[in-house]
């Protein structure tokens, strides 16, 4: 069986610098995206609103964002409706507070 080629090879992903984004950062650093033919650029964003807005204007191809933001954007809550979909959840039932070892 041959593997299908990606529809898009250059992908820009937005993240908020929180623990939940670790999967994306680690995949980039360990070459997992490149292994599957993807050139991924990670953009650290200053706010959730920035992530949402950059998705809506096409400046980002995907993002690590709060799940309710997808529903709000699709329903047009606070702005014109903008359909969004998700393929996975990075923090399902995994909320935590992460503290530096220096503070523990």
PDB file of C-alpha atoms in Angstrom:
ATOM      1  CA  UNK A   1       0.000   0.000   0.000  1.00  0.00           C
ATOM      2  CA  UNK A   2       1.401   3.403  -0.919  1.00  0.00           C
ATOM      3  CA  UNK A   3       1.054   6.384   1.343  1.00  0.00           C
ATOM      4  CA  UNK A   4      -0.934   9.332  -0.003  1.00  0.00           C
ATOM      5  CA  UNK A   5       0.956  12.583  -0.397  1.00  0.00           C
ATOM      6  CA  UNK A   6      -0.067  15.502   1.804  1.00  0.00           C
ATOM      7  CA  UNK A   7      -2.451  18.031   0.225  1.00  0.00           C
ATOM      8  CA  UNK A   8      -0.198  20.798   1.483  1.00  0.00           C
ATOM      9  CA  UNK A   9       3.466  20.422   2.409  1.00  0.00           C
ATOM     10  CA  UNK A  10       4.218  23.853   3.926  1.00  0.00           C
ATOM     11  CA  UNK A  11       2.053  24.255   7.037  1.00  0.00           C
ATOM     12  CA  UNK A  12       2.017  27.132   9.523  1.00  0.00           C
ATOM     13  CA  UNK A  13       0.696  26.154  12.971  1.00  0.00           C
ATOM     14  CA  UNK A  14      -0.118  28.625  15.722  1.00  0.00           C
ATOM     15  CA  UNK A  15       0.359  27.755  19.378  1.00  0.00           C
ATOM     16  CA  UNK A  16      -0.055  29.294  22.792  1.00  0.00           C
ATOM     17  CA  UNK A  17       3.040  28.543  24.903  1.00  0.00           C
ATOM     18  CA  UNK A  18       1.260  26.192  27.317  1.00  0.00           C
ATOM     19  CA  UNK A  19       1.795  22.551  28.278  1.00  0.00           C
ATOM     20  CA  UNK A  20      -0.895  21.407  25.809  1.00  0.00           C
ATOM     21  CA  UNK A  21       1.223  22.564  22.851  1.00  0.00           C
ATOM     22  CA  UNK A  22       4.052  20.179  23.826  1.00  0.00           C
ATOM     23  CA  UNK A  23       2.932  17.504  21.348  1.00  0.00           C
ATOM     24  CA  UNK A  24       3.258  19.936  18.448  1.00  0.00           C
ATOM     25  CA  UNK A  25       6.617  21.297  19.630  1.00  0.00           C
ATOM     26  CA  UNK A  26       8.070  17.830  20.250  1.00  0.00           C
ATOM     27  CA  UNK A  27       6.840  16.525  16.887  1.00  0.00           C
ATOM     28  CA  UNK A  28       8.586  19.459  15.184  1.00  0.00           C
ATOM     29  CA  UNK A  29      11.839  19.090  17.147  1.00  0.00           C
ATOM     30  CA  UNK A  30      12.033  15.315  16.642  1.00  0.00           C
ATOM     31  CA  UNK A  31      11.371  15.521  12.900  1.00  0.00           C
ATOM     32  CA  UNK A  32       7.991  13.775  12.895  1.00  0.00           C
ATOM     33  CA  UNK A  33       6.398  16.304  10.545  1.00  0.00           C
ATOM     34  CA  UNK A  34       9.369  16.110   8.151  1.00  0.00           C
ATOM     35  CA  UNK A  35       9.184  12.308   8.196  1.00  0.00           C
ATOM     36  CA  UNK A  36       5.769  12.603   6.559  1.00  0.00           C
ATOM     37  CA  UNK A  37       6.799  15.264   4.050  1.00  0.00           C
ATOM     38  CA  UNK A  38       5.580  18.310   5.960  1.00  0.00           C
ATOM     39  CA  UNK A  39       7.518  21.540   6.366  1.00  0.00           C
ATOM     40  CA  UNK A  40       5.924  22.917   9.541  1.00  0.00           C
ATOM     41  CA  UNK A  41       6.542  26.402  10.889  1.00  0.00           C
ATOM     42  CA  UNK A  42       5.361  26.997  14.452  1.00  0.00           C
ATOM     43  CA  UNK A  43       4.137  30.480  15.313  1.00  0.00           C
ATOM     44  CA  UNK A  44       3.967  31.337  19.031  1.00  0.00           C
ATOM     45  CA  UNK A  45       0.996  33.671  19.444  1.00  0.00           C
ATOM     46  CA  UNK A  46       0.337  36.220  22.226  1.00  0.00           C
ATOM     47  CA  UNK A  47      -3.358  35.430  22.750  1.00  0.00           C
ATOM     48  CA  UNK A  48      -6.197  33.043  21.959  1.00  0.00           C
ATOM     49  CA  UNK A  49      -7.858  35.830  19.966  1.00  0.00           C
ATOM     50  CA  UNK A  50      -4.725  36.165  17.833  1.00  0.00           C
ATOM     51  CA  UNK A  51      -4.846  32.438  17.029  1.00  0.00           C
ATOM     52  CA  UNK A  52      -8.513  32.654  16.053  1.00  0.00           C
ATOM     53  CA  UNK A  53      -8.067  35.782  13.961  1.00  0.00           C
ATOM     54  CA  UNK A  54      -5.008  34.452  12.106  1.00  0.00           C
ATOM     55  CA  UNK A  55      -6.875  31.234  11.263  1.00  0.00           C
ATOM     56  CA  UNK A  56      -9.781  33.301   9.928  1.00  0.00           C
ATOM     57  CA  UNK A  57      -7.605  35.471   7.665  1.00  0.00           C
ATOM     58  CA  UNK A  58      -5.516  32.527   6.445  1.00  0.00           C
ATOM     59  CA  UNK A  59      -2.243  33.532   8.130  1.00  0.00           C
ATOM     60  CA  UNK A  60      -2.230  30.167   9.954  1.00  0.00           C
ATOM     61  CA  UNK A  61      -3.195  26.768   8.550  1.00  0.00           C
ATOM     62  CA  UNK A  62      -3.977  25.273  11.936  1.00  0.00           C
ATOM     63  CA  UNK A  63      -3.651  26.020  15.613  1.00  0.00           C
ATOM     64  CA  UNK A  64      -3.614  24.668  19.128  1.00  0.00           C
ATOM     65  CA  UNK A  65      -6.670  26.430  20.569  1.00  0.00           C
ATOM     66  CA  UNK A  66      -9.443  26.137  23.107  1.00  0.00           C
ATOM     67  CA  UNK A  67     -12.172  23.755  21.918  1.00  0.00           C
ATOM     68  CA  UNK A  68     -15.046  26.222  22.512  1.00  0.00           C
ATOM     69  CA  UNK A  69     -13.371  28.678  20.131  1.00  0.00           C
ATOM     70  CA  UNK A  70     -14.059  26.330  17.228  1.00  0.00           C
ATOM     71  CA  UNK A  71     -17.751  26.147  18.046  1.00  0.00           C
ATOM     72  CA  UNK A  72     -18.041  29.900  18.638  1.00  0.00           C
ATOM     73  CA  UNK A  73     -16.352  30.705  15.317  1.00  0.00           C
ATOM     74  CA  UNK A  74     -18.479  28.203  13.402  1.00  0.00           C
ATOM     75  CA  UNK A  75     -21.687  29.524  14.999  1.00  0.00           C
ATOM     76  CA  UNK A  76     -20.675  33.139  14.427  1.00  0.00           C
ATOM     77  CA  UNK A  77     -20.671  34.119  18.096  1.00  0.00           C
ATOM     78  CA  UNK A  78     -19.061  37.561  18.276  1.00  0.00           C
ATOM     79  CA  UNK A  79     -18.222  37.708  14.567  1.00  0.00           C
ATOM     80  CA  UNK A  80     -19.359  36.465  11.176  1.00  0.00           C
ATOM     81  CA  UNK A  81     -19.590  32.647  11.053  1.00  0.00           C
ATOM     82  CA  UNK A  82     -16.351  30.949  10.036  1.00  0.00           C
ATOM     83  CA  UNK A  83     -16.505  27.144   9.762  1.00  0.00           C
ATOM     84  CA  UNK A  84     -13.737  25.311  11.619  1.00  0.00           C
ATOM     85  CA  UNK A  85     -13.098  21.620  12.208  1.00  0.00           C
ATOM     86  CA  UNK A  86     -10.792  19.670  14.484  1.00  0.00           C
ATOM     87  CA  UNK A  87      -9.129  16.319  14.112  1.00  0.00           C
ATOM     88  CA  UNK A  88      -7.885  15.877  17.660  1.00  0.00           C
ATOM     89  CA  UNK A  89      -7.808  17.196  21.195  1.00  0.00           C
ATOM     90  CA  UNK A  90      -4.441  17.813  22.819  1.00  0.00           C
ATOM     91  CA  UNK A  91      -5.651  18.250  26.388  1.00  0.00           C
ATOM     92  CA  UNK A  92      -8.737  16.088  26.856  1.00  0.00           C
ATOM     93  CA  UNK A  93      -9.189  15.281  30.555  1.00  0.00           C
ATOM     94  CA  UNK A  94      -5.618  16.328  31.154  1.00  0.00           C
ATOM     95  CA  UNK A  95      -5.764  19.734  32.797  1.00  0.00           C
ATOM     96  CA  UNK A  96      -2.831  20.499  35.044  1.00  0.00           C
ATOM     97  CA  UNK A  97      -0.787  23.287  36.522  1.00  0.00           C
ATOM     98  CA  UNK A  98       2.865  22.967  35.549  1.00  0.00           C
ATOM     99  CA  UNK A  99       5.430  24.378  37.983  1.00  0.00           C
ATOM    100  CA  UNK A 100       9.170  24.755  37.505  1.00  0.00           C
ATOM    101  CA  UNK A 101      11.384  22.463  39.608  1.00  0.00           C
ATOM    102  CA  UNK A 102      13.019  25.621  40.970  1.00  0.00           C
ATOM    103  CA  UNK A 103       9.723  26.566  42.623  1.00  0.00           C
ATOM    104  CA  UNK A 104       8.893  23.127  43.981  1.00  0.00           C
TER     105      UNK A 104
END
